[in-house]
GROMACS .gro file of C-alpha atoms in nm:
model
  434
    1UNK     CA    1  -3.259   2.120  -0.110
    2UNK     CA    2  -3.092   2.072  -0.462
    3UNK     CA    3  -3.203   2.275  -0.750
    4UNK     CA    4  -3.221   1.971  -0.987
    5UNK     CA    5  -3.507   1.765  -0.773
    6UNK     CA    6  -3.262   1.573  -0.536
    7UNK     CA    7  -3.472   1.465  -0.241
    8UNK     CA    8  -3.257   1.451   0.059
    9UNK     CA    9  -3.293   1.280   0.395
   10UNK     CA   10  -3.319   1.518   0.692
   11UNK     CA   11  -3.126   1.768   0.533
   12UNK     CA   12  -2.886   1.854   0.223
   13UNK     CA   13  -2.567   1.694   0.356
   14UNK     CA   14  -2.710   1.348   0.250
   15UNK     CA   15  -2.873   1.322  -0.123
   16UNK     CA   16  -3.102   0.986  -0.171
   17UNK     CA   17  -3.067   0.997  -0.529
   18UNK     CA   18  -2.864   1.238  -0.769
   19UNK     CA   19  -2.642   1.244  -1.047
   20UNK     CA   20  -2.375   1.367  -0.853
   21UNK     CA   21  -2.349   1.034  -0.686
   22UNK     CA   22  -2.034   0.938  -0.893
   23UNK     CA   23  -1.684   1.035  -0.932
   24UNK     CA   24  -1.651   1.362  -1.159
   25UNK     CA   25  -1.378   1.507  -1.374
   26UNK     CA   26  -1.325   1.854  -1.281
   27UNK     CA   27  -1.156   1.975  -1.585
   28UNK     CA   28  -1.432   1.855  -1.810
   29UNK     CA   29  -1.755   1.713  -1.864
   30UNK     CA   30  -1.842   1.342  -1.938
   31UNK     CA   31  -1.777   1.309  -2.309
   32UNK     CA   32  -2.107   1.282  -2.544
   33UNK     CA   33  -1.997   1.279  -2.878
   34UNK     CA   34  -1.788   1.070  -3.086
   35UNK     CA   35  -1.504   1.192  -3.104
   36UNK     CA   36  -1.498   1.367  -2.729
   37UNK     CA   37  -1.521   0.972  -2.651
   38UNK     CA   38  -1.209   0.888  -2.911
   39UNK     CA   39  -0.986   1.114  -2.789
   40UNK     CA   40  -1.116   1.001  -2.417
   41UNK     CA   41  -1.012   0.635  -2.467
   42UNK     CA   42  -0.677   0.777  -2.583
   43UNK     CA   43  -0.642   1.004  -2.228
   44UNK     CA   44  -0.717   0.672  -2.045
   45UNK     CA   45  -0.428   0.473  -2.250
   46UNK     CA   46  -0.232   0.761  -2.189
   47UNK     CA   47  -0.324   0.768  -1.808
   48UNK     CA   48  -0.208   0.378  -1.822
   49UNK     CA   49   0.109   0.424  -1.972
   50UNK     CA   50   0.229   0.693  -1.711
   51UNK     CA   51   0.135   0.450  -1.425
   52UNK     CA   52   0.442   0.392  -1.217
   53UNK     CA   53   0.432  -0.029  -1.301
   54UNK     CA   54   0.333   0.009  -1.648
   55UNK     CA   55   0.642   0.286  -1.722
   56UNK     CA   56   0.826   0.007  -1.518
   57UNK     CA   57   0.765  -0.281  -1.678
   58UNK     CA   58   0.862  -0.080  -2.049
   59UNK     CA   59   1.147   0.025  -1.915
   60UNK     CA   60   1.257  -0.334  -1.779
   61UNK     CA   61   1.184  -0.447  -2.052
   62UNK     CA   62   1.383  -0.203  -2.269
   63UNK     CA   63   1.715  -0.267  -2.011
   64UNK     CA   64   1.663  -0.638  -2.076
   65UNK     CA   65   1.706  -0.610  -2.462
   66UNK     CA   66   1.981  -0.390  -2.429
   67UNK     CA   67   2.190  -0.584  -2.182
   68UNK     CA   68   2.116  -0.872  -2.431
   69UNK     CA   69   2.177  -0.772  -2.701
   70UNK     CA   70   2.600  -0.892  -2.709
   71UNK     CA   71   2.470  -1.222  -2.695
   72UNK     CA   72   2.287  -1.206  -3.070
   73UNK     CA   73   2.612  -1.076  -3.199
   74UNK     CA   74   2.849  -1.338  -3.361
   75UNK     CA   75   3.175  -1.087  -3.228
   76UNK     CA   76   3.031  -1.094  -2.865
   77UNK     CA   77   2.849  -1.403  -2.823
   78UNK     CA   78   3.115  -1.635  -2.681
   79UNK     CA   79   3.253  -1.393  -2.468
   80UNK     CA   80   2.886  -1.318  -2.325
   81UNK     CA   81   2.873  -1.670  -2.245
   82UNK     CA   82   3.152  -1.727  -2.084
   83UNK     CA   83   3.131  -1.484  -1.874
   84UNK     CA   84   2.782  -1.560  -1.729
   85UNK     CA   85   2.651  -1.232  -1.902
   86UNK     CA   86   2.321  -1.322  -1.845
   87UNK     CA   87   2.353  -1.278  -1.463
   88UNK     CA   88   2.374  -0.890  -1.513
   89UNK     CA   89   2.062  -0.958  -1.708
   90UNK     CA   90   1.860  -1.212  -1.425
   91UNK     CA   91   1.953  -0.899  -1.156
   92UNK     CA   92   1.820  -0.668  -1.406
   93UNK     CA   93   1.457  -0.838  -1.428
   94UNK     CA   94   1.482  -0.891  -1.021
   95UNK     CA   95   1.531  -0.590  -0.896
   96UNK     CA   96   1.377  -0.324  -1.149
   97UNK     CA   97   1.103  -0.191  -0.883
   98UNK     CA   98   0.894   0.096  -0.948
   99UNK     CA   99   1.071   0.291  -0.621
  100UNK     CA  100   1.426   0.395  -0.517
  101UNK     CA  101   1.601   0.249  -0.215
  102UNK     CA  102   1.804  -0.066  -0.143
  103UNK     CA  103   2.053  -0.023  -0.395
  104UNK     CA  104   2.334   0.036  -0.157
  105UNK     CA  105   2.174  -0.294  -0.008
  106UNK     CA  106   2.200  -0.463  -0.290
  107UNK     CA  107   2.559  -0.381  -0.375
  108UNK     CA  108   2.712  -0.496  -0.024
  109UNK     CA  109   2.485  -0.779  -0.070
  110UNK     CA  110   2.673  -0.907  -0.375
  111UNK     CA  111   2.998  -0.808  -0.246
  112UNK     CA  112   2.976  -0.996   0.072
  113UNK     CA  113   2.841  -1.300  -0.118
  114UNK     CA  114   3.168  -1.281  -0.339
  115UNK     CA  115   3.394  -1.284  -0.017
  116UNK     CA  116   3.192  -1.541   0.212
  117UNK     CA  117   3.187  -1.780  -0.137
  118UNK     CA  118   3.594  -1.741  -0.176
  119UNK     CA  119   3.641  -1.835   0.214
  120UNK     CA  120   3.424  -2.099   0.206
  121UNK     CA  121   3.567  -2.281  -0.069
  122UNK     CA  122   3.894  -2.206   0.052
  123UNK     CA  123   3.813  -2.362   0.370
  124UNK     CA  124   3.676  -2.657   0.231
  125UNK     CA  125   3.935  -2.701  -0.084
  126UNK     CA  126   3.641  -2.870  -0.302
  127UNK     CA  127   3.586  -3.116  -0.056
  128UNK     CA  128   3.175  -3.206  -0.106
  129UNK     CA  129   3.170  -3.252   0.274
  130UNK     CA  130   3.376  -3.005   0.390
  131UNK     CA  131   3.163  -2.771   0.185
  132UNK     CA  132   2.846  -2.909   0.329
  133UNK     CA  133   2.960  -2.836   0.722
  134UNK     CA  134   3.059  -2.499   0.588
  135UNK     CA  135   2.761  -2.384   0.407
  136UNK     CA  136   2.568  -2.552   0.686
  137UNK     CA  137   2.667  -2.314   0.924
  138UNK     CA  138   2.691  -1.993   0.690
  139UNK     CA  139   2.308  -2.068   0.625
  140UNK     CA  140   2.184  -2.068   0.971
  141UNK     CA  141   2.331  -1.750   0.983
  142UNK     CA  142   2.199  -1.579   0.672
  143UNK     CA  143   1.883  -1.778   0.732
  144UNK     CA  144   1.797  -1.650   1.108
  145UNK     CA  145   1.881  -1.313   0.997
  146UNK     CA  146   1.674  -1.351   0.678
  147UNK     CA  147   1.378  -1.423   0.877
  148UNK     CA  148   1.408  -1.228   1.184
  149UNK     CA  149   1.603  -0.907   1.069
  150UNK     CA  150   1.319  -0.763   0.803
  151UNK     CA  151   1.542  -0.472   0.737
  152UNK     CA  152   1.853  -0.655   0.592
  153UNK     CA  153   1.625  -0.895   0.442
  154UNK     CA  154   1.779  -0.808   0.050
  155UNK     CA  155   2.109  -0.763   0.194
  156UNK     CA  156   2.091  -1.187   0.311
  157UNK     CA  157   1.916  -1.248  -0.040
  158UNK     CA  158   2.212  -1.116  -0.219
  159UNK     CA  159   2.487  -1.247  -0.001
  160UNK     CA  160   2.304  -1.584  -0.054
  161UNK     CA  161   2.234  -1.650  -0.362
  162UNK     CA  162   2.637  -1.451  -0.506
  163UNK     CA  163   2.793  -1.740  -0.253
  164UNK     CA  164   2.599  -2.030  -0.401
  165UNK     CA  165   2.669  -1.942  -0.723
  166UNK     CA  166   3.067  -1.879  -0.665
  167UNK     CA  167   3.088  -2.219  -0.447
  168UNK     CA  168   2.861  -2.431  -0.747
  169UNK     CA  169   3.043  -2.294  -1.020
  170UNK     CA  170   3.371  -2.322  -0.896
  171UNK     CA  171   3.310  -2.691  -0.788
  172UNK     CA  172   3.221  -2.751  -1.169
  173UNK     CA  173   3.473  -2.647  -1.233
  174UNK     CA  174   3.654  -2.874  -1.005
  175UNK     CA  175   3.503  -3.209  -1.124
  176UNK     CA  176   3.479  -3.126  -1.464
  177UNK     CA  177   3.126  -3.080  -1.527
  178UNK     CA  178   3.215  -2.746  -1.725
  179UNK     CA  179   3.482  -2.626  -1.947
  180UNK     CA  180   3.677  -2.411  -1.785
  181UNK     CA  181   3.996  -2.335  -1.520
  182UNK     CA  182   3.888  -2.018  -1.306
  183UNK     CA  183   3.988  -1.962  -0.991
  184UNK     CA  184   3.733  -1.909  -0.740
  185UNK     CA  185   3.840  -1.558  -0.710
  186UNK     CA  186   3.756  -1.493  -1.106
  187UNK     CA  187   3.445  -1.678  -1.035
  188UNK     CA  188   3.357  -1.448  -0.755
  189UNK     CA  189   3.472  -1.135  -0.926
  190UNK     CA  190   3.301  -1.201  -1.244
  191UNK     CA  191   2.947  -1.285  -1.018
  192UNK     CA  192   3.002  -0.940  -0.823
  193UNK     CA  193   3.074  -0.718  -1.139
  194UNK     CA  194   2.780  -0.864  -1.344
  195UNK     CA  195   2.564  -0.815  -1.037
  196UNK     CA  196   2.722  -0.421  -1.018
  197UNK     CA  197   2.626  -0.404  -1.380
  198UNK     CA  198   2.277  -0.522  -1.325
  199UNK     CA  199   2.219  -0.310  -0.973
  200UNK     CA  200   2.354  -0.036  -1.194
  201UNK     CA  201   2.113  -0.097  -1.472
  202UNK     CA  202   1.818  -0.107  -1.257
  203UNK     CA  203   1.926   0.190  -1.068
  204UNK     CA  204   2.000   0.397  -1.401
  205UNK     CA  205   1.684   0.285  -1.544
  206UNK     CA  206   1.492   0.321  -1.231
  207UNK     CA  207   1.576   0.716  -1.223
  208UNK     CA  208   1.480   0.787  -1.629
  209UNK     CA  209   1.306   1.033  -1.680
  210UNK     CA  210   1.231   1.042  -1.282
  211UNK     CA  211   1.276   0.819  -0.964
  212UNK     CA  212   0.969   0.739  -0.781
  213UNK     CA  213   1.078   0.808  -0.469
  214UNK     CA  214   0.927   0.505  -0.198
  215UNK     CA  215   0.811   0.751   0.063
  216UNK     CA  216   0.605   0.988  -0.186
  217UNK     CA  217   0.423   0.670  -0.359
  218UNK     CA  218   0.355   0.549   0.062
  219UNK     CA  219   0.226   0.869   0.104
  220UNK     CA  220  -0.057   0.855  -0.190
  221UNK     CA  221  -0.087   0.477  -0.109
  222UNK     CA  222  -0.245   0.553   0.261
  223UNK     CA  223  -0.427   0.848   0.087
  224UNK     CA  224  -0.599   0.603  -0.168
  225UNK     CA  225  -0.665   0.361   0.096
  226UNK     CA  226  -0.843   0.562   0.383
  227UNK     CA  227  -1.060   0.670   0.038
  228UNK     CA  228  -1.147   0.312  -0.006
  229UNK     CA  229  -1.177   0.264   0.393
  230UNK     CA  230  -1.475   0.563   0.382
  231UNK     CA  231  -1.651   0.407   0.113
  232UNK     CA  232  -1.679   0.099   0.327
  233UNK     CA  233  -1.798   0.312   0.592
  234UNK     CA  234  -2.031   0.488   0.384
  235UNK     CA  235  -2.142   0.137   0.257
  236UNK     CA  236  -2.275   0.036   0.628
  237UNK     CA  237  -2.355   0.384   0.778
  238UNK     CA  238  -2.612   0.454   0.465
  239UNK     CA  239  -2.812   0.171   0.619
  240UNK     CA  240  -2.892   0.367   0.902
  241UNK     CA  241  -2.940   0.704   0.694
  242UNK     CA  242  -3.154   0.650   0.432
  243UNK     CA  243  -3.523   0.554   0.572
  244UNK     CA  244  -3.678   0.462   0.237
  245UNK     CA  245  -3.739   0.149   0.122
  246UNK     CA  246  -3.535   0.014   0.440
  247UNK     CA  247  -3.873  -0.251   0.494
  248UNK     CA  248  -3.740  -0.592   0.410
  249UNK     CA  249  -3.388  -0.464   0.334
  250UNK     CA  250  -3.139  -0.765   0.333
  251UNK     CA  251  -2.800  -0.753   0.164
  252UNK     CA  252  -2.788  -0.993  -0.147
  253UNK     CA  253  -2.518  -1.242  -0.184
  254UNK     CA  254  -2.339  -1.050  -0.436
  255UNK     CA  255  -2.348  -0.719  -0.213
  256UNK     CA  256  -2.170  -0.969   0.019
  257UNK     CA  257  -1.904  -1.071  -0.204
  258UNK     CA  258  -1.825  -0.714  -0.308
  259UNK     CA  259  -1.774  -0.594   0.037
  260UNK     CA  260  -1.546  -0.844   0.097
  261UNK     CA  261  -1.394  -0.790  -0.227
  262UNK     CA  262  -1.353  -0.456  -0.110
  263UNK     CA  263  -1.205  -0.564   0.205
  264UNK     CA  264  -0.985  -0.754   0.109
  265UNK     CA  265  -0.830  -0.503  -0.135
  266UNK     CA  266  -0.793  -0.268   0.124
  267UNK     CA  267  -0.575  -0.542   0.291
  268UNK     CA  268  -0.389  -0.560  -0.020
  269UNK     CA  269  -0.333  -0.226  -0.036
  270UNK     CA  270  -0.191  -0.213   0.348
  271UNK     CA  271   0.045  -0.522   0.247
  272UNK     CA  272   0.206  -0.295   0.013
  273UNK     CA  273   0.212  -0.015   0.186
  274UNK     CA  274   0.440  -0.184   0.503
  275UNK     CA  275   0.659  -0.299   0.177
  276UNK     CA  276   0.724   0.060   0.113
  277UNK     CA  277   0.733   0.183   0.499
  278UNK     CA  278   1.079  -0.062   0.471
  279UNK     CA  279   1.198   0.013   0.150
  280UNK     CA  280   1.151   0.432   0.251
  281UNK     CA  281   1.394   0.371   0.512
  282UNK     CA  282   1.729   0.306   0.261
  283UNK     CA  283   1.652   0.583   0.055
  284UNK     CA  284   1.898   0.872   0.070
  285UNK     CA  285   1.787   1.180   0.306
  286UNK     CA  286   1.869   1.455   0.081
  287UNK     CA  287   1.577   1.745   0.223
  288UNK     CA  288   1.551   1.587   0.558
  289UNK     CA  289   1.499   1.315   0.765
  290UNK     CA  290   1.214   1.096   0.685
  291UNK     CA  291   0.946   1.069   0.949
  292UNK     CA  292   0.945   0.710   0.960
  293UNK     CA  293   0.789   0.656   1.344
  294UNK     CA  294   0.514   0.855   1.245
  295UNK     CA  295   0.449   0.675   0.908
  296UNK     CA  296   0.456   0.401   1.133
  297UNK     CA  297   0.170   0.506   1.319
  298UNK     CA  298  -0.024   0.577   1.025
  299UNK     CA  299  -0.017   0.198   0.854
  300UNK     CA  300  -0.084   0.083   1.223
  301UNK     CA  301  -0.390   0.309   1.283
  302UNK     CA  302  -0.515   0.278   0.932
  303UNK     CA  303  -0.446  -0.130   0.969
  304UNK     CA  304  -0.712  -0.137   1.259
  305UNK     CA  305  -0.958   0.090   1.116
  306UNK     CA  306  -0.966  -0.146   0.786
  307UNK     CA  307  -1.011  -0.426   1.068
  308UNK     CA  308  -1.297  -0.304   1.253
  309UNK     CA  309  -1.481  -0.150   0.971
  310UNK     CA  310  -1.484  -0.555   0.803
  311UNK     CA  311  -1.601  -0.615   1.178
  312UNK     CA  312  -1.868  -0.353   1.104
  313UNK     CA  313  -1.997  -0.486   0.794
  314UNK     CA  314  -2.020  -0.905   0.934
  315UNK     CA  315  -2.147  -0.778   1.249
  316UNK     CA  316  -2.415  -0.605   1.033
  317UNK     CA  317  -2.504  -0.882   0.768
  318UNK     CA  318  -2.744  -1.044   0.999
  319UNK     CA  319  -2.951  -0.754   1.123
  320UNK     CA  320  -3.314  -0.803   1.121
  321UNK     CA  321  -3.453  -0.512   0.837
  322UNK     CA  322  -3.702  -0.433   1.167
  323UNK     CA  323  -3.384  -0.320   1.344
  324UNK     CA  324  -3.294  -0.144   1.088
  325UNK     CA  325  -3.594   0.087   1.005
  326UNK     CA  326  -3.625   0.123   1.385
  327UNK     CA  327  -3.274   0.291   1.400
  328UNK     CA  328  -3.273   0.485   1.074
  329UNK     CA  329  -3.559   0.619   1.205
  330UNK     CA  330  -3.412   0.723   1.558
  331UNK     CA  331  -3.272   1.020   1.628
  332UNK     CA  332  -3.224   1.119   1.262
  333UNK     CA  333  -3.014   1.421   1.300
  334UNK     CA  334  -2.765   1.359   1.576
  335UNK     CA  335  -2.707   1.009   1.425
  336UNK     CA  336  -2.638   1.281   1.072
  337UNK     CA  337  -2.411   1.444   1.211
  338UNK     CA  338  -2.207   1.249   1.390
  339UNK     CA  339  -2.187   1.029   1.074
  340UNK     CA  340  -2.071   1.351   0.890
  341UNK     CA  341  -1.793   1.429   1.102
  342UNK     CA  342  -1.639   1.057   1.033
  343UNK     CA  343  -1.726   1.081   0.692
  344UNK     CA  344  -1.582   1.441   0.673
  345UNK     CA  345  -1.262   1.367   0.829
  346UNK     CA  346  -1.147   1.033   0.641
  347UNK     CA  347  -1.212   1.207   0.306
  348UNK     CA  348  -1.031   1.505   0.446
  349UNK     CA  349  -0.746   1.318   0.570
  350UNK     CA  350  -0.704   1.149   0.237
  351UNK     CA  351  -0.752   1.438   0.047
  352UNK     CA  352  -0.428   1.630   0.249
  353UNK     CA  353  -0.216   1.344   0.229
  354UNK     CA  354  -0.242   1.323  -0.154
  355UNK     CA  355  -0.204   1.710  -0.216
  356UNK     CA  356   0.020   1.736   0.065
  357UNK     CA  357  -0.179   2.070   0.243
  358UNK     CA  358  -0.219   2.142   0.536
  359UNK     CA  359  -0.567   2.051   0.792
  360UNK     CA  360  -0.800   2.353   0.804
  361UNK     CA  361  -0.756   2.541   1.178
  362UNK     CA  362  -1.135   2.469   1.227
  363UNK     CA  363  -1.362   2.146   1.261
  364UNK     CA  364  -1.552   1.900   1.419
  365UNK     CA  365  -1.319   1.649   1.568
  366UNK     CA  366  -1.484   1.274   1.547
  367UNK     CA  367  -1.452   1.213   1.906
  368UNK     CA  368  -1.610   1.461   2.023
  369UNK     CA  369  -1.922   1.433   1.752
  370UNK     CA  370  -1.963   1.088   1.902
  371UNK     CA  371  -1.959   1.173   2.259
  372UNK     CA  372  -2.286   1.418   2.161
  373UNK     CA  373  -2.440   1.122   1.988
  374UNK     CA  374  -2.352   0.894   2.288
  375UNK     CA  375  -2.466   1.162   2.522
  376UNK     CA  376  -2.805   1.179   2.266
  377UNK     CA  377  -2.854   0.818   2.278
  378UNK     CA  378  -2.813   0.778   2.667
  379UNK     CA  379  -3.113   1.053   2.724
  380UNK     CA  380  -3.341   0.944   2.434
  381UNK     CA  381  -3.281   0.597   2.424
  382UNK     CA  382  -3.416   0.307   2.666
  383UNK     CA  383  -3.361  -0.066   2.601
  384UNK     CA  384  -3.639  -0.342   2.650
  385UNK     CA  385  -3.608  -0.640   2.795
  386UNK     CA  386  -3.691  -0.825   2.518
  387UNK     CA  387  -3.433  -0.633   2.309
  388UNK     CA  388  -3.156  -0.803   2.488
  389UNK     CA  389  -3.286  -1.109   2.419
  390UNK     CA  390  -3.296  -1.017   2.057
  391UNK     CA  391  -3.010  -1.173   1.819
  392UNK     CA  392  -3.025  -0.853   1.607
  393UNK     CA  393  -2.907  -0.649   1.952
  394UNK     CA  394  -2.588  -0.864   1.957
  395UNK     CA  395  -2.521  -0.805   1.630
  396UNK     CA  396  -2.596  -0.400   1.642
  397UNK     CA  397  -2.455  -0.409   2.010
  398UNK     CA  398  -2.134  -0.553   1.832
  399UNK     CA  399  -2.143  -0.290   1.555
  400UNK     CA  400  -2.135  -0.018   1.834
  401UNK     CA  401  -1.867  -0.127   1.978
  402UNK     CA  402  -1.659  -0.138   1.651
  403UNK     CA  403  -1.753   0.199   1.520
  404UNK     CA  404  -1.685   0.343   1.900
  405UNK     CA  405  -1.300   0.244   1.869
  406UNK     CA  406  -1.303   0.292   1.492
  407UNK     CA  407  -1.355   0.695   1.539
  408UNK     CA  408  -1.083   0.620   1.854
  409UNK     CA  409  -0.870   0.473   1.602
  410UNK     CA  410  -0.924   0.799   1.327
  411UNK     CA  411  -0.833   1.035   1.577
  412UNK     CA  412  -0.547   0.878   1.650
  413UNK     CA  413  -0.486   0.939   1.310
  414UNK     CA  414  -0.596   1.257   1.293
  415UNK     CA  415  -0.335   1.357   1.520
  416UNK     CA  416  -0.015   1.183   1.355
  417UNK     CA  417  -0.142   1.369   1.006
  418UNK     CA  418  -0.170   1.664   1.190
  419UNK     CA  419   0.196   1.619   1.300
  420UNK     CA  420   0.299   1.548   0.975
  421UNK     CA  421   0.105   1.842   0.754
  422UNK     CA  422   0.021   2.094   1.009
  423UNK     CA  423  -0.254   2.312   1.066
  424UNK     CA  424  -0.306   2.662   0.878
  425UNK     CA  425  -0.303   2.940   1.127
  426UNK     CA  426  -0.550   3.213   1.046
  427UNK     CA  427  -0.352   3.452   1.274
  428UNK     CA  428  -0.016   3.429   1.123
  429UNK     CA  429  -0.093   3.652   0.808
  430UNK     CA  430  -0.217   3.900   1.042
  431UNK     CA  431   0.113   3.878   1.219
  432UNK     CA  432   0.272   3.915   0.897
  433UNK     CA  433   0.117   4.213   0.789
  434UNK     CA  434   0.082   4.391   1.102
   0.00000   0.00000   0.00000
């Protein structure tokens, strides 16, 4: 039991009602007076500012009124013009991402953009149908690969949009739509080194005061989602915990919306994460090969465990509040600590993948704390015919089935992080210091 009243259920591992049941600072306590609450807000603006996409977006913008800048000066203007200056600026604003990678992507992007534009025109001389059979053909290519070929996907963007540009402004040329007498090759080389300049930019900009290396910011993304994935799971598995005031329990509409809210966030979250998994890949090696098939693994495993536990939570909307008190109030403590061994793992595992440690040599795997709850329920537990008949035993029958491959699923998981972190061996500082 607690020292500061906390009444628990079946034991101090899960607290009904505390003060401890929010998120804590460490470092200090919550602020009381005045000015501990100033000098709070300014932490939290502080906190803001160093986010990766708020220090992003300042420094865009910051590149963006630099590279500008010639064309507010009377001795630079017309020259900034004429040479398109403000496509060094458009590539500036597209590809300033919070992460490394892609740049060398980018590069042969625009350079094979500039080349493809100069033999297409010189194929079709200018001639608007002739340059319609040409591009035709050029776009299926670019097109099937842009689809179909995720990994050269900004590579195809690139060479796409430098060869429409060349082609356009060269046939303005041609028909006198614009001022102007360029060859196609200046047109192309002017594109491709105001693209460099851009890419360059970004890059530069990208790295000041420090890159944010893709694979690192993956790495804290899965952590921060299997976080949000056990609070779900806490969310539905208190149900069956906590026995008081369970009589007439129903879940309001709004407690629907927020788990779905939830949810969906999560899904959000893994969205973003694949976008990183494929920008991780072009980023430069320099301490070692990044373990991409196990990363892999992860986003896949953590993708069907944010699946089934939304499963969970529909399958359990429904459920008559009878069913519920019935099974909070069945087998209490196996059904604890089971629960604790999921609940103790996730958090683990997302706890090691943000502070990069390694997974203590002891502890309860999930699988096997469900196999002595299964084994528990199969000697204790005796369904009625009129239980099958029940529409709340569909609904909990589908739940069970859900949770059964969602601990699968986590140990799955377990074992990738395992591979990637490692285990602490108790024995090897005794071999050490034998």
């Amino acid at each position: 039991m607690h020292e500061d009243g906390d009444r628990t259920c079946g034991g101090g591992a899960f607290v009904v009602s505390s003060g401890k049941r929010y998120h804590r600072d460490p470092d200090v306590d919550p602020p009381t007076t005045r000015l501990h609450k100033f000098f709070y807000g300014l932490f939290r603006i502080r906190q803001w500012l160093r986010q990766p996409f708020t220090f992003t977006a300042f420094k865009t913008a910051a590149g963006a009124v630099i590279l500008s800048t010639p064309v507010y000066l009377p001795s630079s203007a017309e020259w900034f013009i004429n040479w398109r200056g403000q496509w060094a600026l458009i590539i500036l604003m597209i590809w300033m991402i919070p992460s490394t990678g892609m740049m060398l992507l980018r590069m042969l992007g625009t350079v094979a953009g500039g080349v493809i534009g100069i033999v297409v025109w010189e194929i079709a001389q200018g001639n608007p149908y002739g340059l319609a059979v040409v591009m035709f053909v050029i776009l299926v290519l670019l097109y099937y690969a842009l689809m179909y070929r995720p990994e050269v996907r900004m590579f195809c963007i690139l060479t796409y949009i430098t060869m429409l540009l060349v082609v356009i402004y060269e046939y303005q040329y041609t028909v006198g739509v614009q001022v102007g007498d360029d060859k196609v090759w200046t047109v192309a080389g002017k594109r491709i080194l105001l693209v460099l300049i851009g890419v360059f930019a970004a890059g530069f900009l990208s790295m000041v005061p420090e890159p944010n290396i893709g694979r690192v910011e993956l790495r804290k993304r899965l952590a921060q989602t299997l976080r949000d994935i056990g609070r779900l799971y806490g969310i539905l598995t208190s149900q069956f915990i906590v026995i008081d005031n369970m009589n007439g329990f129903h879940p309001t509409k709004e407690q629907i919306k927020g788990f779905r809210r939830m949810a969906l966030n999560i899904r959000r979250q893994i969205a973003d994460e694949r976008a990183f998994l494929k920008h991780a890949r072009f980023e430069p090696p320099m301490r070692g090969r990044f373990p991409i098939e196990r990363y892999k693994v992860m986003i896949e495993k953590v993708d069907n465990m944010a699946d089934l536990v939304a499963d969970m939570g529909f399958a359990l909307r429904e459920l008559s509040p009878i069913w519920r008190q019935q099974i909070a109030s069945t087998l209490i403590t196996e059904r604890r600590d089971y629960l604790a061994s999921v609940m103790t793992t996730i958090k683990l595992l997302s706890a090691t993948l943000a502070a990069k440690m390694a997974l203590p040599p002891y502890m309860i795997a999930p699988g096997e704390a469900r196999n002595r709850f299964v084994r528990a329920l199969d000697s204790k537990i005796h369904a009625l015919p009129d239980d099958l008949i029940n529409p709340s035993f569909l609904r909990y029958s589908t739940y069970v089935v859900s949770s059964g491959t969602f601990v699968q699923e986590l140990s799955a998981l377990l074992e990738t992080v395992e591979d990637l972190v490692g285990i602490e061996d108790p024995q090897e500082w005794l071999r050490l210091h034998v």
